[in-house]
Amino acid sequence: MVQLLRLRRRDPGQAARRHDLPRHARDRGQRVQQRLCRRGRPAGGPAVSRRHGRIAWTERNPVPIALCGLLLVAGLLVAAANWHRLPFIDDSTTYRAEFTDASGLVAGEEVRIAGVKVGTVEALELDGDKVVVEFTVSGVDLGDRTEAGIEVKTLLGQHYLSVTPAGDHPIAANATIPLERTSTPVNIVPAFNQLADQTARTDTKQVAQALDALATTLQRTAPEMQGALDGLSRLARTVTTRDDQIAELFDKTDRVTGVVAQRDQELGQLLTASDQVLAFLNERRTVIRAIIQDTRGLAEQLAGLVDDNEGVLEPALRDLRSVLSVLRSNERNIDKALTYAAPYAREFTNVGGTGQWFDATLKFPRGFALCSTNDSTDPTGGLLDPILSALNNGVNGSDAPCLPLGPAISSRLAEEQP
């Protein structure tokens, strides 16, 4: 192995100063330098830079350097493992949830939303008869109807906090999820431990004797009992062969219950409305009974009317049936007439009408006048009689107080008439 040593640049001024020294001094200096190079360090301590007076890096004590390096690496590892807790990196929000039982949940376990880890359980504290769990959530806003539950992670007793965000309005940091929206699972580890204890205390000899007695009894049973057992066996085989159908039935039942659960509020409103309808019907029971009785009486009257007029109704219905048959046979012609009636009415209106009005001329006969036959009903009290008399005299040549409506009868026209 060859070790490469750093070569220092030669200082021309130092070489000139060395040449200025006497020869014996230069020889002595060279011998000292050779001894130092062979030993690797000066006789009195580490090598010192002649230019700056500092200890060279390769000649320093490695123990403090190694300790500093180990501390630095340990600090970096701790920071990397807890980077999400650093104040300038952590973007999590702290919340609280109330539970009736901690169920083995401890600080440091996961907080999950839809199976994805989003935070950590920070602390648990007892508040009266309930447990308050403090946890953090990162990157997710929780609504005002958020639910939380303690779930079993493994059979070895590990847990995690399951959070289900819900609600239209987000809750503030450090808000508490009440007991009404939290759930606690059954702790299966103590249950298994209790089962193991009960099994260990079971007398296996007595169980074996009981099974032997049961087998002996079944062998001595009547044929009907054997037939019942065969029927149960066939039923079990049938259920086993219909496993897929039963699973599908349970799946559809689960879907139905899910839909019913989703429509819980609508079903509640429907039941409330049904209760109101029943209450209204109960209040109107007397009126409804009277309506039913009157309807029964009306039906009886109609039946009597039909019986009394059967001779008249039968020909009328026969004629109506014939009319309907004629209309049915001329349905196409009626349809065509209605189709052509619309443009005809439009053209007729354009020719004989003005805007939304229809122009018409009403011609009265000559000498036609409108007179009152009862003077007591005249609202004017006879004030217009002189005016009507003069107007009727000028038009029709009569002094009666009437309103002339026809054209005037002139004397010339009267003479020309035969």
CSV table of N, CA and C in Angstrom, one decimal, residues 142-227:
chain,number,residue,atom,x,y,z
A,142,LEU,N,-62.1,18.2,9.5
A,142,LEU,CA,-63.2,17.4,10.1
A,142,LEU,C,-64.4,18.3,10.2
A,143,GLY,N,-65.6,17.7,9.8
A,143,GLY,CA,-66.9,18.4,9.9
A,143,GLY,C,-67.5,18.4,11.2
A,144,ASP,N,-68.7,19.1,11.3
A,144,ASP,CA,-69.3,19.1,12.6
A,144,ASP,C,-70.1,17.9,13.0
A,145,ARG,N,-70.1,16.9,12.1
A,145,ARG,CA,-70.8,15.6,12.4
A,145,ARG,C,-69.8,14.5,12.3
A,146,THR,N,-68.5,14.7,12.5
A,146,THR,CA,-67.5,13.7,12.4
A,146,THR,C,-67.7,12.6,13.5
A,147,GLU,N,-67.5,11.4,13.2
A,147,GLU,CA,-67.6,10.3,14.1
A,147,GLU,C,-66.2,9.6,14.3
A,148,ALA,N,-66.0,9.0,15.5
A,148,ALA,CA,-64.7,8.4,15.8
A,148,ALA,C,-65.0,7.1,16.5
A,149,GLY,N,-64.1,6.2,16.4
A,149,GLY,CA,-64.2,4.8,17.0
A,149,GLY,C,-62.9,4.2,17.2
A,150,ILE,N,-62.8,3.4,18.2
A,150,ILE,CA,-61.5,2.6,18.5
A,150,ILE,C,-61.7,1.3,17.8
A,151,GLU,N,-60.8,0.9,16.9
A,151,GLU,CA,-60.8,-0.3,16.2
A,151,GLU,C,-59.6,-1.2,16.6
A,152,VAL,N,-59.8,-2.5,16.4
A,152,VAL,CA,-58.7,-3.5,16.7
A,152,VAL,C,-57.9,-3.6,15.4
A,153,LYS,N,-56.6,-3.4,15.6
A,153,LYS,CA,-55.6,-3.5,14.5
A,153,LYS,C,-55.1,-4.9,14.3
A,154,THR,N,-54.7,-5.5,15.4
A,154,THR,CA,-54.2,-6.9,15.3
A,154,THR,C,-54.8,-7.7,16.5
A,155,LEU,N,-54.6,-9.0,16.4
A,155,LEU,CA,-55.1,-9.9,17.5
A,155,LEU,C,-54.2,-9.8,18.7
A,156,LEU,N,-53.1,-9.2,18.6
A,156,LEU,CA,-52.2,-9.1,19.7
A,156,LEU,C,-52.5,-7.9,20.6
A,157,GLY,N,-53.6,-7.2,20.4
A,157,GLY,CA,-54.0,-6.1,21.3
A,157,GLY,C,-53.7,-4.7,20.8
A,158,GLN,N,-53.2,-4.6,19.5
A,158,GLN,CA,-52.9,-3.2,19.0
A,158,GLN,C,-54.2,-2.6,18.5
A,159,HIS,N,-54.3,-1.3,18.6
A,159,HIS,CA,-55.5,-0.6,18.2
A,159,HIS,C,-55.2,0.6,17.3
A,160,TYR,N,-56.2,1.2,16.8
A,160,TYR,CA,-56.0,2.5,16.1
A,160,TYR,C,-57.3,3.2,16.2
A,161,LEU,N,-57.2,4.5,16.1
A,161,LEU,CA,-58.4,5.4,16.2
A,161,LEU,C,-58.9,5.7,14.8
A,162,SER,N,-60.1,5.2,14.5
A,162,SER,CA,-60.8,5.4,13.2
A,162,SER,C,-61.7,6.7,13.2
A,163,VAL,N,-61.4,7.6,12.3
A,163,VAL,CA,-62.2,8.8,12.2
A,163,VAL,C,-62.9,8.9,10.9
A,164,THR,N,-64.2,9.2,10.9
A,164,THR,CA,-65.0,9.3,9.8
A,164,THR,C,-65.5,10.8,9.6
A,165,PRO,N,-64.9,11.6,8.7
A,165,PRO,CA,-65.3,13.0,8.6
A,165,PRO,C,-66.7,13.0,8.0
A,166,ALA,N,-67.5,14.0,8.6
A,166,ALA,CA,-68.9,14.2,8.1
A,166,ALA,C,-69.3,15.6,8.5
A,167,GLY,N,-70.3,16.1,7.8
A,167,GLY,CA,-70.8,17.5,8.2
A,167,GLY,C,-70.4,18.5,7.1
A,168,ASP,N,-71.2,19.6,7.0
A,168,ASP,CA,-71.0,20.6,6.1
A,168,ASP,C,-70.1,21.7,6.6
A,169,HIS,N,-70.0,21.9,7.9
A,169,HIS,CA,-69.2,23.0,8.5
A,169,HIS,C,-68.0,22.4,9.2
A,170,PRO,N,-66.8,22.9,8.9
A,170,PRO,CA,-65.6,22.3,9.6
A,170,PRO,C,-65.6,22.8,11.1
A,171,ILE,N,-65.0,22.0,11.9
A,171,ILE,CA,-64.8,22.3,13.3
A,171,ILE,C,-63.5,22.9,13.6
A,172,ALA,N,-63.3,23.7,14.6
A,172,ALA,CA,-62.1,24.3,14.9
A,172,ALA,C,-61.1,23.4,15.6
A,173,ALA,N,-59.8,23.8,15.6
A,173,ALA,CA,-58.8,23.0,16.3
A,173,ALA,C,-59.2,22.9,17.8
A,174,ASN,N,-58.7,21.7,18.4
A,174,ASN,CA,-59.0,21.4,19.8
A,174,ASN,C,-60.5,21.2,20.1
A,175,ALA,N,-61.3,21.0,19.0
A,175,ALA,CA,-62.7,20.7,19.3
A,175,ALA,C,-62.9,19.3,19.8
A,176,THR,N,-64.0,19.0,20.4
A,176,THR,CA,-64.2,17.7,21.0
A,176,THR,C,-65.4,17.0,20.3
A,177,ILE,N,-65.1,15.7,20.0
A,177,ILE,CA,-66.2,14.9,19.4
A,177,ILE,C,-66.9,14.3,20.6
A,178,PRO,N,-68.2,14.5,20.7
A,178,PRO,CA,-69.0,14.0,22.0
A,178,PRO,C,-69.2,12.5,21.9
A,179,LEU,N,-69.7,12.0,23.1
A,179,LEU,CA,-69.9,10.6,23.2
A,179,LEU,C,-70.9,10.0,22.2
A,180,GLU,N,-71.9,10.9,21.8
A,180,GLU,CA,-72.9,10.5,20.9
A,180,GLU,C,-72.4,10.0,19.6
A,181,ARG,N,-71.2,10.5,19.2
A,181,ARG,CA,-70.6,10.2,17.9
A,181,ARG,C,-69.3,9.4,18.0
A,182,THR,N,-69.2,8.6,19.1
A,182,THR,CA,-68.0,7.8,19.2
A,182,THR,C,-68.5,6.4,19.6
A,183,SER,N,-67.6,5.4,19.3
A,183,SER,CA,-67.9,4.0,19.5
A,183,SER,C,-66.7,3.3,20.1
A,184,THR,N,-66.9,2.3,20.9
A,184,THR,CA,-65.8,1.5,21.5
A,184,THR,C,-66.1,0.0,21.2
A,185,PRO,N,-65.1,-0.7,20.6
A,185,PRO,CA,-65.3,-2.1,20.2
A,185,PRO,C,-65.1,-3.0,21.5
A,186,VAL,N,-65.4,-4.2,21.2
A,186,VAL,CA,-65.2,-5.3,22.3
A,186,VAL,C,-63.7,-5.7,22.3
A,187,ASN,N,-63.1,-5.7,23.4
A,187,ASN,CA,-61.7,-6.0,23.5
A,187,ASN,C,-61.6,-7.5,23.5
A,188,ILE,N,-61.1,-8.1,22.4
A,188,ILE,CA,-61.1,-9.5,22.2
A,188,ILE,C,-60.0,-10.2,23.0
A,189,VAL,N,-58.9,-9.5,23.3
A,189,VAL,CA,-57.8,-10.2,24.0
A,189,VAL,C,-58.3,-10.7,25.4
A,190,PRO,N,-59.0,-9.8,26.2
A,190,PRO,CA,-59.5,-10.4,27.5
A,190,PRO,C,-60.5,-11.5,27.3
A,191,ALA,N,-61.3,-11.4,26.2
A,191,ALA,CA,-62.3,-12.4,26.0
A,191,ALA,C,-61.6,-13.8,25.7
A,192,PHE,N,-60.5,-13.7,24.8
A,192,PHE,CA,-59.8,-15.0,24.6
A,192,PHE,C,-59.1,-15.5,25.8
A,193,ASN,N,-58.6,-14.6,26.6
A,193,ASN,CA,-57.9,-15.0,27.9
A,193,ASN,C,-59.0,-15.7,28.8
A,194,GLN,N,-60.2,-15.1,28.9
A,194,GLN,CA,-61.2,-15.7,29.7
A,194,GLN,C,-61.6,-17.0,29.2
A,195,LEU,N,-61.7,-17.1,27.8
A,195,LEU,CA,-62.0,-18.4,27.2
A,195,LEU,C,-61.0,-19.5,27.5
A,196,ALA,N,-59.7,-19.1,27.4
A,196,ALA,CA,-58.7,-20.0,27.8
A,196,ALA,C,-58.7,-20.5,29.2
A,197,ASP,N,-59.1,-19.5,30.1
A,197,ASP,CA,-59.2,-19.9,31.5
A,197,ASP,C,-60.3,-20.9,31.7
A,198,GLN,N,-61.5,-20.6,31.1
A,198,GLN,CA,-62.6,-21.5,31.2
A,198,GLN,C,-62.4,-22.8,30.6
A,199,THR,N,-61.7,-22.8,29.5
A,199,THR,CA,-61.3,-24.1,28.9
A,199,THR,C,-60.4,-24.9,29.8
A,200,ALA,N,-59.4,-24.2,30.4
A,200,ALA,CA,-58.5,-24.9,31.2
A,200,ALA,C,-59.1,-25.5,32.5
A,201,ARG,N,-60.2,-24.9,33.0
A,201,ARG,CA,-60.9,-25.4,34.1
A,201,ARG,C,-62.0,-26.4,33.8
A,202,THR,N,-62.1,-26.7,32.5
A,202,THR,CA,-63.1,-27.7,32.1
A,202,THR,C,-62.6,-29.1,32.4
A,203,ASP,N,-63.5,-29.9,33.0
A,203,ASP,CA,-63.2,-31.3,33.3
A,203,ASP,C,-63.4,-32.2,32.0
A,204,THR,N,-62.3,-32.5,31.3
A,204,THR,CA,-62.4,-33.2,30.1
A,204,THR,C,-63.0,-34.6,30.3
A,205,LYS,N,-62.8,-35.3,31.4
A,205,LYS,CA,-63.3,-36.6,31.7
A,205,LYS,C,-64.8,-36.6,31.7
A,206,GLN,N,-65.4,-35.6,32.4
A,206,GLN,CA,-66.8,-35.5,32.4
A,206,GLN,C,-67.4,-35.2,31.1
A,207,VAL,N,-66.7,-34.3,30.3
A,207,VAL,CA,-67.2,-34.1,28.9
A,207,VAL,C,-67.2,-35.3,28.1
A,208,ALA,N,-66.1,-36.2,28.2
A,208,ALA,CA,-66.1,-37.4,27.5
A,208,ALA,C,-67.2,-38.4,27.9
A,209,GLN,N,-67.4,-38.4,29.2
A,209,GLN,CA,-68.5,-39.3,29.7
A,209,GLN,C,-69.9,-38.8,29.2
A,210,ALA,N,-70.1,-37.5,29.1
A,210,ALA,CA,-71.3,-37.0,28.6
A,210,ALA,C,-71.5,-37.3,27.2
A,211,LEU,N,-70.5,-37.2,26.4
A,211,LEU,CA,-70.5,-37.5,25.0
A,211,LEU,C,-70.8,-38.9,24.7
A,212,ASP,N,-70.2,-39.8,25.6
A,212,ASP,CA,-70.5,-41.2,25.4
A,212,ASP,C,-71.9,-41.6,25.8
A,213,ALA,N,-72.4,-40.9,26.8
A,213,ALA,CA,-73.8,-41.1,27.2
A,213,ALA,C,-74.8,-40.6,26.1
A,214,LEU,N,-74.4,-39.5,25.5
A,214,LEU,CA,-75.3,-39.0,24.4
A,214,LEU,C,-75.2,-39.9,23.2
A,215,ALA,N,-74.1,-40.5,22.9
A,215,ALA,CA,-74.0,-41.4,21.7
A,215,ALA,C,-74.8,-42.7,22.0
A,216,THR,N,-74.7,-43.2,23.3
A,216,THR,CA,-75.5,-44.4,23.6
A,216,THR,C,-77.0,-44.1,23.5
A,217,THR,N,-77.4,-43.0,24.0
A,217,THR,CA,-78.8,-42.6,24.0
A,217,THR,C,-79.3,-42.5,22.5
A,218,LEU,N,-78.5,-41.9,21.7
A,218,LEU,CA,-78.9,-41.7,20.3
A,218,LEU,C,-79.0,-43.1,19.6
A,219,GLN,N,-78.2,-44.0,20.0
A,219,GLN,CA,-78.3,-45.3,19.3
A,219,GLN,C,-79.5,-46.1,19.7
A,220,ARG,N,-80.0,-45.8,21.0
A,220,ARG,CA,-81.2,-46.5,21.5
A,220,ARG,C,-82.5,-45.7,21.1
A,221,THR,N,-82.4,-44.6,20.4
A,221,THR,CA,-83.6,-43.8,20.2
A,221,THR,C,-84.5,-44.6,19.2
A,222,ALA,N,-85.7,-44.1,19.1
A,222,ALA,CA,-86.7,-44.7,18.2
A,222,ALA,C,-86.4,-44.3,16.8
A,223,PRO,N,-87.0,-45.0,15.8
A,223,PRO,CA,-86.8,-44.7,14.4
A,223,PRO,C,-87.2,-43.2,14.0
A,224,GLU,N,-88.2,-42.7,14.7
A,224,GLU,CA,-88.6,-41.3,14.5
A,224,GLU,C,-87.5,-40.3,14.7
A,225,MET,N,-86.8,-40.6,15.8
A,225,MET,CA,-85.7,-39.7,16.2
A,225,MET,C,-84.6,-39.8,15.1
A,226,GLN,N,-84.3,-41.0,14.6
A,226,GLN,CA,-83.3,-41.2,13.6
A,226,GLN,C,-83.8,-40.5,12.3
A,227,GLY,N,-85.1,-40.5,12.0
A,227,GLY,CA,-85.6,-39.8,10.8
A,227,GLY,C,-85.5,-38.3,11.0
